[in-house]
Every structure is written in structure tokens, then in C-alpha cells.
Coordinates of C-alpha atoms and ligand atoms in Angstrom, one line a residue:
M875 CA 103.6 -43.1 87.0
S876 CA 100.2 -41.8 88.3
A877 CA 99.4 -38.4 89.8
V878 CA 101.1 -37.3 93.2
S879 CA 98.8 -37.3 96.1
T880 CA 98.8 -34.6 98.5
L881 CA 99.5 -35.4 102.2
G882 CA 96.5 -35.0 104.5
E883 CA 96.9 -32.0 107.0
P884 CA 98.9 -32.9 109.8
Y885 CA 97.1 -33.1 112.9
R886 CA 99.3 -30.5 114.8
G887 CA 101.8 -29.4 112.3
V888 CA 105.0 -28.7 114.5
A889 CA 107.8 -27.8 112.0
P890 CA 111.4 -28.8 113.1
G891 CA 112.3 -25.1 113.4
D892 CA 109.6 -24.4 115.9
L893 CA 111.0 -26.9 118.2
D894 CA 114.0 -24.9 119.6
D895 CA 111.4 -22.2 120.6
I896 CA 108.9 -24.6 122.2
L897 CA 111.6 -26.1 124.2
R898 CA 112.9 -22.8 125.5
R899 CA 109.5 -21.5 126.1
S900 CA 108.4 -24.7 127.8
L901 CA 111.6 -25.0 130.0
P902 CA 112.9 -21.7 130.1
D903 CA 116.6 -20.9 131.6
R904 CA 117.3 -24.7 131.9
R905 CA 120.2 -26.4 130.1
F906 CA 119.0 -29.5 128.1
L907 CA 120.5 -32.9 128.5
V908 CA 119.6 -36.0 126.6
V909 CA 120.7 -39.4 128.0
S910 CA 120.4 -42.5 125.9
N911 CA 122.3 -45.9 125.6
R912 CA 123.0 -45.1 121.8
E913 CA 125.2 -42.3 120.9
P914 CA 124.4 -39.8 118.0
Y915 CA 128.1 -40.0 116.6
E916 CA 130.3 -43.1 116.7
H917 CA 133.9 -43.1 115.5
Y918 CA 135.2 -46.4 114.0
W919 CA 138.2 -47.6 112.0
D920 CA 137.4 -47.2 108.4
E921 CA 139.4 -49.7 106.5
A922 CA 138.6 -48.3 103.1
A923 CA 139.8 -44.9 104.1
D924 CA 142.6 -46.1 106.3
G925 CA 141.5 -43.8 108.9
I926 CA 139.0 -43.0 111.5
G927 CA 135.7 -42.4 110.3
V928 CA 132.4 -41.0 111.9
R929 CA 128.9 -42.4 111.4
R930 CA 125.5 -41.3 112.7
P931 CA 123.9 -44.8 113.7
A932 CA 120.6 -45.4 111.8
G933 CA 117.3 -44.6 113.8
G934 CA 114.7 -41.9 113.7
L935 CA 115.3 -40.5 117.1
V936 CA 118.7 -39.9 116.9
A937 CA 118.2 -38.1 113.4
A938 CA 115.3 -36.1 114.9
L939 CA 117.1 -35.0 118.1
D940 CA 120.4 -34.3 116.5
P941 CA 119.2 -31.1 114.9
L942 CA 117.4 -29.9 118.0
M943 CA 120.4 -30.5 120.0
Q944 CA 122.5 -28.3 117.5
A945 CA 119.9 -25.7 117.8
V946 CA 119.5 -25.7 121.7
G947 CA 123.4 -26.6 122.2
G948 CA 122.6 -28.9 125.0
V949 CA 124.6 -31.9 126.3
W950 CA 124.0 -35.6 125.0
V951 CA 125.3 -38.4 127.5
A952 CA 125.6 -41.9 125.8
W953 CA 127.7 -45.0 125.7
G954 CA 130.8 -44.6 123.6
S955 CA 130.2 -47.8 121.6
G956 CA 132.6 -47.1 118.6
D957 CA 135.8 -48.8 118.2
R958 CA 137.7 -45.5 118.0
D959 CA 135.6 -43.4 120.2
R960 CA 138.2 -43.1 122.9
E961 CA 140.7 -41.5 120.6
E962 CA 138.3 -38.8 119.7
V963 CA 137.3 -37.4 123.1
G964 CA 138.9 -34.7 125.0
E965 CA 138.7 -33.5 128.6
G966 CA 136.1 -35.4 130.5
D967 CA 135.4 -37.6 127.7
R968 CA 133.5 -34.9 125.9
L969 CA 133.6 -33.9 122.3
R970 CA 131.7 -31.3 120.4
V971 CA 129.5 -32.6 117.5
P972 CA 128.5 -32.9 114.8
P973 CA 132.1 -33.0 113.7
E974 CA 131.6 -30.8 110.6
E975 CA 129.8 -28.0 112.4
P976 CA 129.9 -28.4 116.3
G977 CA 126.8 -27.4 117.9
Y978 CA 126.5 -29.3 121.2
T979 CA 128.5 -31.5 123.4
L980 CA 128.5 -35.2 123.4
R981 CA 129.7 -36.7 126.7
R982 CA 130.7 -40.5 126.2
L983 CA 130.5 -43.2 128.8
W984 CA 132.6 -46.2 128.7
L985 CA 131.3 -49.8 129.2
N986 CA 133.7 -52.7 129.0
Q987 CA 132.7 -56.0 127.3
Q988 CA 131.3 -57.5 130.4
D989 CA 129.2 -54.4 131.2
V990 CA 127.8 -54.8 127.7
N991 CA 127.1 -58.3 127.9
Q992 CA 125.2 -58.0 131.2
Y993 CA 123.7 -54.6 131.3
Y994 CA 123.0 -54.5 127.3
F995 CA 122.6 -57.8 125.9
G996 CA 121.8 -59.3 129.5
Y997 CA 119.1 -57.2 131.6
A998 CA 118.1 -55.0 128.9
N999 CA 117.7 -57.3 126.0
Q1000 CA 117.3 -60.7 127.6
F1001 CA 115.0 -59.7 130.4
L1002 CA 113.4 -56.4 130.1
W1003 CA 112.7 -56.7 126.1
P1004 CA 110.9 -60.1 126.2
L1005 CA 109.1 -59.2 129.4
C1006 CA 107.7 -55.9 127.9
H1007 CA 106.8 -57.7 124.5
L1008 CA 104.8 -60.4 126.6
R1009 CA 107.2 -63.1 126.2
P1010 CA 108.1 -64.0 129.8
A1011 CA 109.2 -67.7 128.9
L1012 CA 112.0 -65.8 126.6
T1013 CA 113.4 -63.9 129.6
R1014 CA 116.7 -65.0 130.9
M1015 CA 117.5 -63.5 134.3
R1016 CA 120.8 -63.6 136.1
L1017 CA 121.7 -61.8 139.3
R1018 CA 124.8 -60.5 137.5
Y1019 CA 122.8 -59.0 134.8
W1020 CA 120.7 -56.9 137.3
T1021 CA 123.7 -55.9 139.3
T1022 CA 125.4 -54.6 136.1
Y1023 CA 122.4 -52.8 135.1
V1024 CA 122.2 -51.0 138.5
D1025 CA 125.7 -50.2 138.2
V1026 CA 125.8 -48.8 134.6
N1027 CA 122.5 -46.9 135.4
R1028 CA 124.4 -45.3 138.3
R1029 CA 127.4 -44.4 136.1
F1030 CA 125.1 -42.8 133.5
A1031 CA 123.4 -40.8 136.4
D1032 CA 127.1 -40.0 137.7
A1033 CA 128.0 -38.6 134.2
V1034 CA 124.7 -36.5 134.2
L1035 CA 125.4 -35.0 137.6
E1036 CA 129.1 -34.3 136.5
E1037 CA 127.9 -32.3 133.3
I1038 CA 125.6 -30.3 135.5
G1039 CA 128.0 -29.5 138.1
D1040 CA 126.8 -26.7 140.7
G1041 CA 124.6 -25.4 137.7
Q1042 CA 121.2 -24.7 138.7
G1043 CA 118.2 -25.6 136.6
A1044 CA 118.7 -28.4 134.0
A1045 CA 116.1 -30.5 132.2
I1046 CA 117.2 -33.9 131.6
W1047 CA 115.5 -36.4 129.2
F1048 CA 116.1 -40.1 129.5
Q1049 CA 115.4 -42.4 126.8
D1050 CA 114.2 -46.2 127.1
Y1051 CA 114.4 -49.3 128.9
H1052 CA 118.0 -49.4 129.4
L1053 CA 117.9 -46.5 131.8
A1054 CA 114.9 -47.1 133.9
L1055 CA 117.1 -46.4 137.3
A1056 CA 119.3 -43.6 136.4
P1057 CA 116.4 -41.0 137.0
E1058 CA 116.1 -42.0 140.6
F1059 CA 120.0 -41.8 141.1
V1060 CA 120.0 -38.2 139.8
R1061 CA 116.8 -37.1 141.6
S1062 CA 118.1 -38.5 144.9
R1063 CA 121.0 -36.2 144.8
R1064 CA 119.4 -33.3 142.7
P1065 CA 115.9 -32.9 143.6
D1066 CA 115.9 -29.4 141.9
L1067 CA 116.4 -30.7 138.5
T1068 CA 113.5 -31.5 136.3
L1069 CA 113.5 -35.1 134.8
A1070 CA 111.4 -36.7 132.0
H1071 CA 111.7 -40.1 130.5
F1072 CA 110.3 -41.8 127.2
W1073 CA 110.0 -45.7 127.1
H1074 CA 109.8 -46.7 123.5
I1075 CA 108.6 -50.3 123.8
P1076 CA 105.3 -51.6 125.3
F1077 CA 104.8 -51.6 129.1
P1078 CA 103.2 -54.9 130.2
P1079 CA 100.4 -55.6 132.4
L1080 CA 100.6 -56.4 136.0
E1081 CA 100.3 -60.3 135.5
I1082 CA 103.5 -60.2 133.3
F1083 CA 105.5 -57.4 134.9
R1084 CA 105.5 -58.7 138.4
V1085 CA 107.5 -61.5 136.8
A1086 CA 110.5 -59.2 137.3
S1087 CA 112.1 -59.7 140.7
N1088 CA 113.0 -56.0 140.8
A1089 CA 109.7 -54.5 139.7
P1090 CA 109.5 -52.2 142.5
Q1091 CA 113.1 -50.7 141.6
L1092 CA 112.3 -50.3 138.2
L1093 CA 109.0 -48.6 138.9
G1094 CA 110.6 -46.4 141.4
G1095 CA 113.5 -45.6 139.1
L1096 CA 110.8 -44.5 136.6
L1097 CA 108.8 -42.5 139.1
A1098 CA 111.7 -40.4 140.1
N1099 CA 110.9 -38.6 136.7
D1100 CA 108.5 -35.5 136.5
I1101 CA 106.8 -37.0 133.4
V1102 CA 107.0 -40.4 131.9
G1103 CA 106.0 -41.1 128.3
F1104 CA 104.6 -44.1 126.5
H1105 CA 103.4 -44.7 123.0
L1106 CA 99.7 -45.6 124.1
P1107 CA 97.5 -44.9 126.9
L1108 CA 97.3 -48.7 127.3
F1109 CA 101.0 -48.9 128.3
A1110 CA 100.6 -45.8 130.6
D1111 CA 97.6 -47.7 132.2
N1112 CA 99.6 -50.8 132.7
F1113 CA 102.6 -48.6 134.3
M1114 CA 100.1 -46.8 136.9
R1115 CA 98.3 -50.3 137.8
C1116 CA 101.8 -51.9 138.3
S1117 CA 102.7 -48.9 140.5
E1118 CA 99.6 -49.1 142.4
S1119 CA 99.8 -52.8 143.1
L1120 CA 103.5 -53.2 143.5
L1121 CA 104.7 -50.3 145.5
D1122 CA 103.0 -50.0 148.8
D1123 CA 103.3 -46.3 149.3
A1124 CA 102.4 -45.1 145.8
H1125 CA 99.2 -43.4 145.3
V1126 CA 97.7 -43.3 141.8
D1127 CA 95.4 -40.6 140.6
W1128 CA 93.6 -41.9 137.9
E1129 CA 91.6 -38.9 137.0
H1130 CA 95.0 -36.7 136.4
R1131 CA 97.0 -39.9 135.4
S1132 CA 99.7 -39.3 138.0
V1133 CA 101.5 -41.4 140.5
E1134 CA 102.6 -39.8 144.0
I1135 CA 105.3 -41.6 145.9
G1136 CA 107.6 -40.1 148.7
G1137 CA 106.1 -36.5 148.2
H1138 CA 107.0 -36.5 144.6
T1139 CA 104.4 -36.6 141.7
C1140 CA 105.2 -38.2 138.4
Y1141 CA 102.6 -37.4 135.3
V1142 CA 102.1 -40.6 133.1
R1143 CA 101.2 -39.7 129.6
A1144 CA 100.8 -41.2 126.1
F1145 CA 102.7 -39.7 123.1
P1146 CA 102.9 -41.7 120.2
I1147 CA 106.3 -41.3 118.3
S1148 CA 106.6 -40.6 114.7
I1149 CA 109.1 -40.0 111.8
D1150 CA 110.2 -37.0 110.1
V1151 CA 107.4 -37.2 107.4
E1152 CA 108.9 -34.7 105.1
Q1153 CA 112.3 -36.4 104.9
F1154 CA 110.8 -39.6 103.8
R1155 CA 108.2 -37.9 101.5
N1156 CA 111.0 -35.9 99.7
A1157 CA 113.3 -38.9 99.2
A1158 CA 110.2 -40.9 97.8
L1159 CA 109.5 -37.9 95.6
D1160 CA 113.2 -37.1 94.3
P1161 CA 113.0 -37.1 90.6
A1162 CA 116.2 -39.0 90.6
A1163 CA 114.4 -41.9 92.4
D1164 CA 112.0 -42.4 89.4
S1165 CA 114.2 -44.7 87.4
R1166 CA 114.9 -46.8 90.5
I1167 CA 111.4 -47.1 91.6
A1168 CA 110.7 -48.3 87.9
R1169 CA 113.6 -50.8 88.0
L1170 CA 112.3 -52.1 91.3
R1171 CA 108.8 -52.7 89.8
Q1172 CA 110.5 -54.2 86.7
R1173 CA 112.4 -56.6 88.7
Y1174 CA 109.9 -57.6 91.5
A1175 CA 106.6 -56.9 89.8
P1176 CA 106.6 -56.8 86.1
Q1177 CA 103.6 -56.0 83.9
D1178 CA 100.6 -56.5 86.1
G1179 CA 102.6 -57.9 89.0
L1180 CA 102.1 -57.0 92.6
L1181 CA 104.8 -56.0 95.1
G1182 CA 104.7 -56.2 98.9
V1183 CA 107.3 -55.0 101.2
G1184 CA 108.2 -55.5 104.8
V1185 CA 111.1 -53.8 106.9
D1186 CA 111.8 -55.1 110.1
R1187 CA 114.9 -55.7 112.5
I1188 CA 115.2 -59.7 112.8
D1189 CA 113.3 -59.7 116.2
Y1190 CA 110.9 -62.2 117.6
S1191 CA 108.6 -59.4 118.4
K1192 CA 108.2 -58.5 114.7
G1193 CA 106.3 -61.6 113.7
L1194 CA 108.5 -62.4 110.6
V1195 CA 108.2 -66.3 110.8
E1196 CA 104.5 -65.7 111.3
K1197 CA 104.3 -63.3 108.2
I1198 CA 105.9 -66.0 106.1
A1199 CA 103.2 -68.5 107.3
A1200 CA 100.6 -66.1 106.3
L1201 CA 102.1 -65.7 102.8
D1202 CA 102.3 -69.4 102.5
M1203 CA 98.6 -69.5 103.3
L1204 CA 97.8 -66.8 100.6
F1205 CA 99.4 -68.8 97.9
D1206 CA 97.9 -71.8 99.0
R1207 CA 94.3 -70.4 99.0
F1208 CA 94.6 -67.9 96.1
P1209 CA 96.3 -69.4 93.0
D1210 CA 96.0 -66.2 91.3
M1211 CA 98.4 -64.7 93.5
R1212 CA 101.0 -67.4 92.3
G1213 CA 103.5 -65.9 89.8
R1214 CA 101.9 -62.5 90.3
F1215 CA 102.6 -61.2 93.8
T1216 CA 106.2 -60.9 95.1
F1217 CA 107.1 -60.1 98.7
V1218 CA 110.4 -58.3 99.5
Q1219 CA 111.4 -58.4 103.0
I1220 CA 114.1 -56.3 104.2
A1221 CA 115.4 -57.9 107.3
V1222 CA 118.3 -56.5 109.2
P1223 CA 120.0 -58.9 111.8
S1224 CA 120.1 -57.5 115.2
R1225 CA 121.5 -58.5 118.7
T1226 CA 122.9 -61.8 117.1
A1227 CA 125.1 -62.1 120.1
I1228 CA 121.9 -63.5 121.8
D1229 CA 120.8 -67.2 121.0
T1230 CA 117.3 -66.4 120.7
Y1231 CA 118.1 -64.0 117.7
D1232 CA 120.6 -66.5 116.1
W1233 CA 118.0 -69.1 116.1
L1234 CA 115.2 -66.7 114.7
N1235 CA 117.6 -65.9 112.1
E1236 CA 118.1 -69.5 110.9
K1237 CA 114.3 -70.2 111.3
L1238 CA 113.4 -67.3 109.1
E1239 CA 116.0 -68.1 106.5
R1240 CA 114.5 -71.7 106.5
A1241 CA 110.9 -70.6 106.4
V1242 CA 111.9 -68.3 103.3
W1243 CA 113.8 -71.2 101.6
S1244 CA 110.9 -73.5 101.9
I1245 CA 108.2 -71.2 100.8
N1246 CA 110.1 -70.4 97.8
D1247 CA 110.6 -74.1 97.2
K1248 CA 107.0 -74.7 97.5
W1249 CA 105.6 -72.0 95.2
G1250 CA 108.6 -70.6 93.2
E1251 CA 108.1 -71.5 89.3
G1252 CA 109.4 -70.4 86.0
G1253 CA 112.1 -67.8 87.5
W1254 CA 109.3 -66.3 89.8
Q1255 CA 110.1 -66.4 93.6
P1256 CA 107.5 -65.4 96.0
V1257 CA 109.8 -64.0 98.6
H1258 CA 113.1 -62.3 98.6
L1259 CA 114.9 -61.9 102.0
L1260 CA 117.3 -58.9 101.7
K1261 CA 119.5 -58.8 104.7
D1262 CA 121.7 -55.9 104.0
S1263 CA 121.1 -52.7 105.8
L1264 CA 119.8 -50.2 103.0
S1265 CA 120.2 -46.5 102.9
Q1266 CA 117.2 -44.3 103.9
D1267 CA 116.7 -43.2 100.3
R1268 CA 116.6 -46.8 98.9
L1269 CA 114.2 -47.9 101.7
A1270 CA 111.9 -44.7 100.4
H1271 CA 112.1 -46.1 97.0
F1272 CA 110.8 -49.6 97.9
Y1273 CA 108.0 -48.1 100.1
R1274 CA 106.9 -45.9 97.0
A1275 CA 107.0 -48.8 94.6
A1276 CA 105.0 -51.1 96.8
D1277 CA 101.6 -52.0 96.4
V1278 CA 101.2 -53.3 100.0
C1279 CA 103.4 -52.7 103.1
Y1280 CA 102.9 -55.7 105.6
V1281 CA 103.8 -55.1 109.3
N1282 CA 103.1 -58.2 111.3
S1283 CA 104.5 -57.5 114.9
L1284 CA 103.2 -59.8 117.6
Q1285 CA 103.8 -56.9 120.0
D1286 CA 105.2 -53.4 119.0
G1287 CA 105.6 -50.0 121.0
M1288 CA 104.6 -48.1 117.7
N1289 CA 106.3 -49.4 114.6
L1290 CA 107.8 -46.7 112.5
V1291 CA 108.0 -48.5 109.5
A1292 CA 104.3 -48.2 109.0
K1293 CA 104.6 -44.6 109.1
E1294 CA 107.3 -44.5 106.8
F1295 CA 105.5 -46.4 104.1
L1296 CA 102.8 -43.9 104.4
A1297 CA 105.0 -40.9 104.1
C1298 CA 106.5 -42.4 100.9
Q1299 CA 103.1 -43.3 99.3
V1300 CA 102.8 -40.3 97.0
D1301 CA 100.9 -41.7 94.2
D1302 CA 97.2 -41.7 93.7
P1303 CA 95.4 -43.9 94.6
G1304 CA 98.1 -45.2 96.8
G1305 CA 99.0 -48.8 98.3
V1306 CA 97.5 -50.6 101.4
L1307 CA 99.0 -50.8 104.7
V1308 CA 98.4 -54.2 106.2
L1309 CA 99.1 -53.9 109.9
S1310 CA 99.2 -56.0 112.8
K1311 CA 96.6 -54.9 115.5
F1312 CA 99.2 -55.4 118.0
A1313 CA 101.5 -52.8 116.8
G1314 CA 100.9 -49.4 118.4
A1315 CA 100.7 -47.6 115.2
A1316 CA 97.2 -49.5 114.6
E1317 CA 95.8 -47.6 117.5
E1318 CA 96.5 -44.5 116.1
L1319 CA 96.4 -44.7 112.4
D1320 CA 92.9 -44.6 110.7
G1321 CA 92.6 -46.4 107.4
A1322 CA 95.1 -49.4 107.7
Y1323 CA 94.0 -53.0 107.0
E1324 CA 94.5 -54.5 110.3
V1325 CA 95.3 -58.1 110.7
N1326 CA 95.6 -60.4 113.7
P1327 CA 99.5 -61.9 113.3
Y1328 CA 98.6 -64.9 115.4
D1329 CA 95.9 -66.0 113.0
P1330 CA 97.7 -66.6 109.6
E1331 CA 94.6 -67.8 107.7
A1332 CA 92.8 -64.6 108.4
A1333 CA 96.0 -62.7 107.8
A1334 CA 96.3 -64.5 104.4
L1335 CA 92.5 -63.6 103.5
G1336 CA 93.3 -59.8 104.7
L1337 CA 96.3 -59.5 102.6
H1338 CA 94.3 -60.8 99.4
E1339 CA 91.7 -58.3 100.1
A1340 CA 94.4 -55.6 100.4
L1341 CA 96.0 -57.0 96.9
T1342 CA 92.6 -56.8 95.2
M1343 CA 91.0 -53.7 96.9
P1344 CA 89.4 -51.3 94.3
A1345 CA 91.2 -48.0 93.7
D1346 CA 88.4 -46.0 95.4
E1347 CA 88.9 -47.9 98.7
R1348 CA 92.6 -47.5 98.4
R1349 CA 92.4 -43.9 97.9
D1350 CA 89.9 -43.5 100.5
R1351 CA 92.0 -45.4 103.1
M1352 CA 95.2 -43.5 102.3
R1353 CA 93.6 -40.2 102.6
R1354 CA 92.6 -41.2 106.1
L1355 CA 95.7 -42.6 106.8
H1356 CA 97.7 -39.7 105.6
G1357 CA 95.3 -37.4 107.8
S1358 CA 96.2 -39.3 110.9
L1359 CA 99.8 -39.2 110.3
R1360 CA 101.8 -36.8 112.7
S1361 CA 105.5 -35.9 112.6
I1362 CA 108.3 -36.8 115.1
Y1363 CA 108.3 -32.9 115.6
D1364 CA 104.8 -32.9 116.7
W1365 CA 105.7 -35.6 119.3
M1366 CA 108.5 -33.6 120.8
G1367 CA 106.6 -30.5 120.8
E1368 CA 103.8 -32.1 122.9
I1369 CA 106.3 -33.7 125.1
F1370 CA 108.0 -30.5 126.0
E1371 CA 104.7 -28.7 126.6
G1372 CA 103.6 -31.4 128.8
W1373 CA 107.0 -31.6 130.5
G1374 CA 107.0 -27.5 130.7
A1375 CA 103.8 -27.3 132.5
V1376 CA 105.0 -29.9 135.4
A1377 CA 108.4 -28.2 135.7
G1378 CA 106.5 -24.8 136.0
G1379 CA 104.6 -26.5 139.1
A1380 CA 101.2 -27.1 137.1
P1381 CA 99.8 -30.6 136.2
A1382 CA 100.7 -31.9 132.8
P1383 CA 97.7 -31.3 130.5
L1384 CA 96.4 -34.6 129.1
S1385 CA 97.9 -35.5 125.8
D1386 CA 95.9 -35.8 122.7
A1387 CA 96.5 -39.6 122.5
D1388 CA 95.3 -39.7 126.4
R1389 CA 91.9 -38.6 125.1
W1390 CA 91.5 -40.5 121.9
S1391 CA 92.5 -44.0 123.2
R1392 CA 90.7 -47.0 121.6
T1393 CA 92.1 -49.8 123.5
R1394 CA 90.8 -48.7 126.9
Ligands
GDG1233 C1 111.8 -49.4 119.0 C2 110.4 -50.1 119.2 C3 109.2 -48.0 118.1 C4 115.1 -51.1 109.4 N1 115.8 -51.7 108.4 C5 116.6 -50.6 107.8 C6 116.3 -49.4 108.4 N2 115.3 -49.8 109.5 C7 114.7 -48.7 110.3 C8 113.2 -48.6 109.7 C9 112.7 -48.0 111.1 C10 113.5 -48.7 112.2 O1 114.6 -49.2 111.6 C11 112.7 -49.7 112.9 O2 111.8 -49.0 113.7 P1 110.8 -49.8 114.4 O3 109.7 -48.8 115.0 O4 110.0 -50.5 113.4 O5 111.2 -50.7 115.4 P2 112.4 -50.9 116.6 O6 113.8 -50.8 116.2 O7 112.0 -52.1 117.3 O8 112.1 -49.6 117.6 C12 109.2 -49.6 118.3 C13 110.7 -47.5 118.2 O9 111.5 -47.9 119.1 C14 110.6 -45.9 118.4 O10 110.0 -45.4 119.4 O11 108.4 -47.7 117.2 O12 107.9 -50.1 118.6 O13 110.5 -51.4 119.2 O14 112.8 -46.5 111.1 O15 113.1 -47.7 108.7 N3 116.8 -48.3 108.2 C15 117.7 -48.1 107.2 N4 118.1 -49.2 106.6 C16 117.6 -50.6 106.9 O16 117.9 -51.7 106.3 N5 118.2 -47.1 106.8

């Protein structure tokens, strides 16, 4: 294996251990609460162990917030989604977590099947998700979805208020599109609290957002926060423009990037999320990984073979079928890639209770079958579709072993996979990140090979260029990419500083991203 490359200096360099301090300094004397749909620990029936098990759902945010919560000892309010969750709570549906060394309180909130169908699979994932990913034709709106969404948001707010009780001064951090209304339900009863929200998916432009019959309520809910964060300045602009246009009494201050409504000011900022860079890098560098990485290369790209990798949930926003079309075009135009380049697509099914996702699953399977049937020869298969969820270590091995990582999102708030690949590219000169220009990460990262997922022919040309790129150019691109990679701790640190300014009565400073935007 070639020499290990050093990672470019991170832009800000907040260490995980600094966050506790940053939070306490930014929001002094306040209790800290996180509110999200997903919980950080889930209890389930473990058949093999014949007993109740506990697991931490996969996901970067949970992994990053959990240690912070342990350090500050706050409260995390979330839906108790595990089939054995009810058996493990004490008074007030609370329990101390992590189970092995309790450091903070998890407050579980219960949703019945109808709630889940209407609030989660219904309004959140069949209406807001497609709308925010610019696919209004895929939305499915039902009045009952909305009424349950309102009801569940109110119940989240009630749980938050119960946790706070008569206590003064708390800082409450809401996560994502499942909880757009909860902030207003909290603020209307406790205007003394400070509230922040992070929206993890794109925020669409006005022409699309006004499709939502309840657009004013959604905006009003979010504007009850002191600060709302999006991945990109573009999404923040869309949000402010929607507020200006759809709310009669909202006043947008474009210079300071805030919205005033009913005497309350909400700052709107761009904070591009990231990953725990060190954790992925260490997993890739683990000496025990060497033999596994060698085996992966031996299996998928023996001798002078080339290995491409993709990691996505099976979701129409990720451009998976379009990716297979581009790969098909690649093998068609470039015969030298036949028998030589193998693409491994790790694709975990998600939201399969929704028809659109079920169909997509089938469509993807068919597309992979057909490309393999068309080009496969002599034991070589162009595309391997792995549908099992892999451990994070195993993912890191794929990322390190790959010559190319191909992210083809049609729309994506950020895309963490692109950043995970970079963190694991520890060999010199490194591989190439082929990245859709419509993933938020493309806005922030410098050095990726950008492609248009709607143009499979051009994407195929791009892929070929990436696969045949001279070592010097790969090295140069990887240096720039590593130099532009920040960590999830930078992300949190910047949010807490901005939020702290507002909670202290000052305007939020513009974020780094607010200043460097390329798409405005
Ligand atoms: C939303 C926004 C935004 C996937 N397969 C496996 C696995 N994964 C992990 C990846 C990555 C995560 O799932 C996917 O993150 P993305 O960012 O790509 O996409 P979404 O799930 O759509 O996330 C997105 C994000 O929120 C954060 O704000 O970036 O734009 O859509 O971490 O590694 N992890 C493991 N095994 C798998 O098989 N362990």
C-alpha cells in the first residue's frame, strides 16, 4: 500500500472535548435539551440473546450529540421507537443513558401506529421530504397527515415543557423537518426560553414551497426559534424569501439575515454539517483493516482493476437509477473499462412502507440486473448491489479501498458519504470524489469532480476522466478536498456560538458559510 497522506488542516479545528466548554460559555446557566424524532438509544427484543437489547441507531448526528449530552448532562426528547422501549422507562417516561454509564436523560414520547403512519410516513416523508427535494409531483397530501403532524408536534412541545417545569433558562435545540411546528408551541407558552432549530434537508424555493397549503404555519413554527440553521446559504435565502412572500406580517432583514415577526426576531444562518473525521480516518488506518482492504481489492478490482463505491439509502433523492444509467453509458463509450472497473453500490432500503420507495427498490434491482446482463463477462460483473447495512468500520474499509466514490444525488441537503470517503482516503495520491453538483457538499468542498446527475452522458465522461486521472491531479484534488473538510464538532461549535450571541441579546454573527456562498 502507498504512503499514508496527512489530512489538510481543518478549517476551524474544534475538538470534541472543546464542545462542552463552548456550549457552557455560549449559553451559560441554561439547561440543554435536544429534541428529535429519532432517539439515541432504542430497546428491542434480541432473539439471539433471548432478552432485551439496546442499540444506538446509525447516524452521524446521534453519534456526535451523544458524547456532548453525556458531557453537559442535558435532556433528549425523542420518539420511543423500539419495541421494548416502554419496558425500560421509569417515572415520566424517562431513563438515564447511555445504559452502561448514565450521563443524561432520555425522555421518550409514545406514538401509536396511526401517528407513525400519518405524521412520520405521511406528512414528514410523503409531503415535506419530496417537496423539499424539489419533487412536488411525488407529494401525497392528506388532511389527516397534517392534523396528526400538528398533534405530534404539540406533544413534543408538551414533553419539552414538562421537562423544563418551572425551571428558568433552558436552551432547546430542535432537529429537522419532523418538528417544524414544535418551536412555536413552546415559545407561545414560554417566551423566556431560547430555541434553535437545524433543518437537515434542502429548503425549496418559493415556487415549490407555496405548494404546501400549510406553508404559513410551517414558516411560523420555525420562525419561533431564535436561530434556524440550514446547510447552505441558498436554503437560508429560500427560507427568508418564502417568509417574506407568504407571511404578511414578516419583515426580512436581508443584510443581517433575520426575519422579524410579531416582535420576535429569528436569525437564519448556514451551517454545513459534517462528520467525525477522526473517527472515520482512524477506522481506515486501523492496522487490522489492511488485510480486509486488500481482500476487497482482490475481490472487486484484482491486478490493475479499478474500484468505485457508492453508499446511499435507497431514496429517489439520491439518483441511484440515474447512477446506473451513467455507468451503463460509461461501459458503452469506453470499452477499456469493461472487465476492469467494478462498481460496488451499498444501498440500504429505507421507508419501504411507502409505495414510491418500494417501487424504487424494484427499479434499482432491475437496472442493476440489466447492466450486469448487458456488460458482464467471464466472471466479471460491473455492478454489485449490497443491500445489507454494514458496520461503520466496514464502510471505512470500502472508502479506503476505492479509486472513486460516486455520489449522484438529484438533490441533497449536504451528503455525509462524500465527507466520509474523504476522511478515509489516507493513501497517497488518493482517489477521486465524483460528486453531484446538487449535493450540498459540492458547494463547500473544493477539489471534487462535479457531475450533473440529470446528464448521464456527461456523468459517464466525468467518471472516465476520474478513473484515468493522473496521480498528480488526484493528489492535488485530494489535498484541496482535505483542506476544505471540517468536522461535525466545528459545525456544532459554530452553531452554539451563533445561538449564544442571540440568547445574549446580540445579533448572530454571519457564519463562515454565509460569507463564502458560491450559489448566490
Ligand atoms: C440527511 C440529509 C444530510 C448508509 N449506509 C450505511 C450507513 N449509511 C450512513 C452513511 C451516512 C448516512 O448513512 C447517510 O447520510 P447522508 O448525508 O448521505 O444522507 P441522509 O440519510 O439522507 O441524511 C443529508 C444529513 O441528513 C445530515 O444532515 O447530509 O443531505 O438528506 O453517514 O455512512 N452507515 C452504516 N452502514 C450502512 O450500510 N453504518
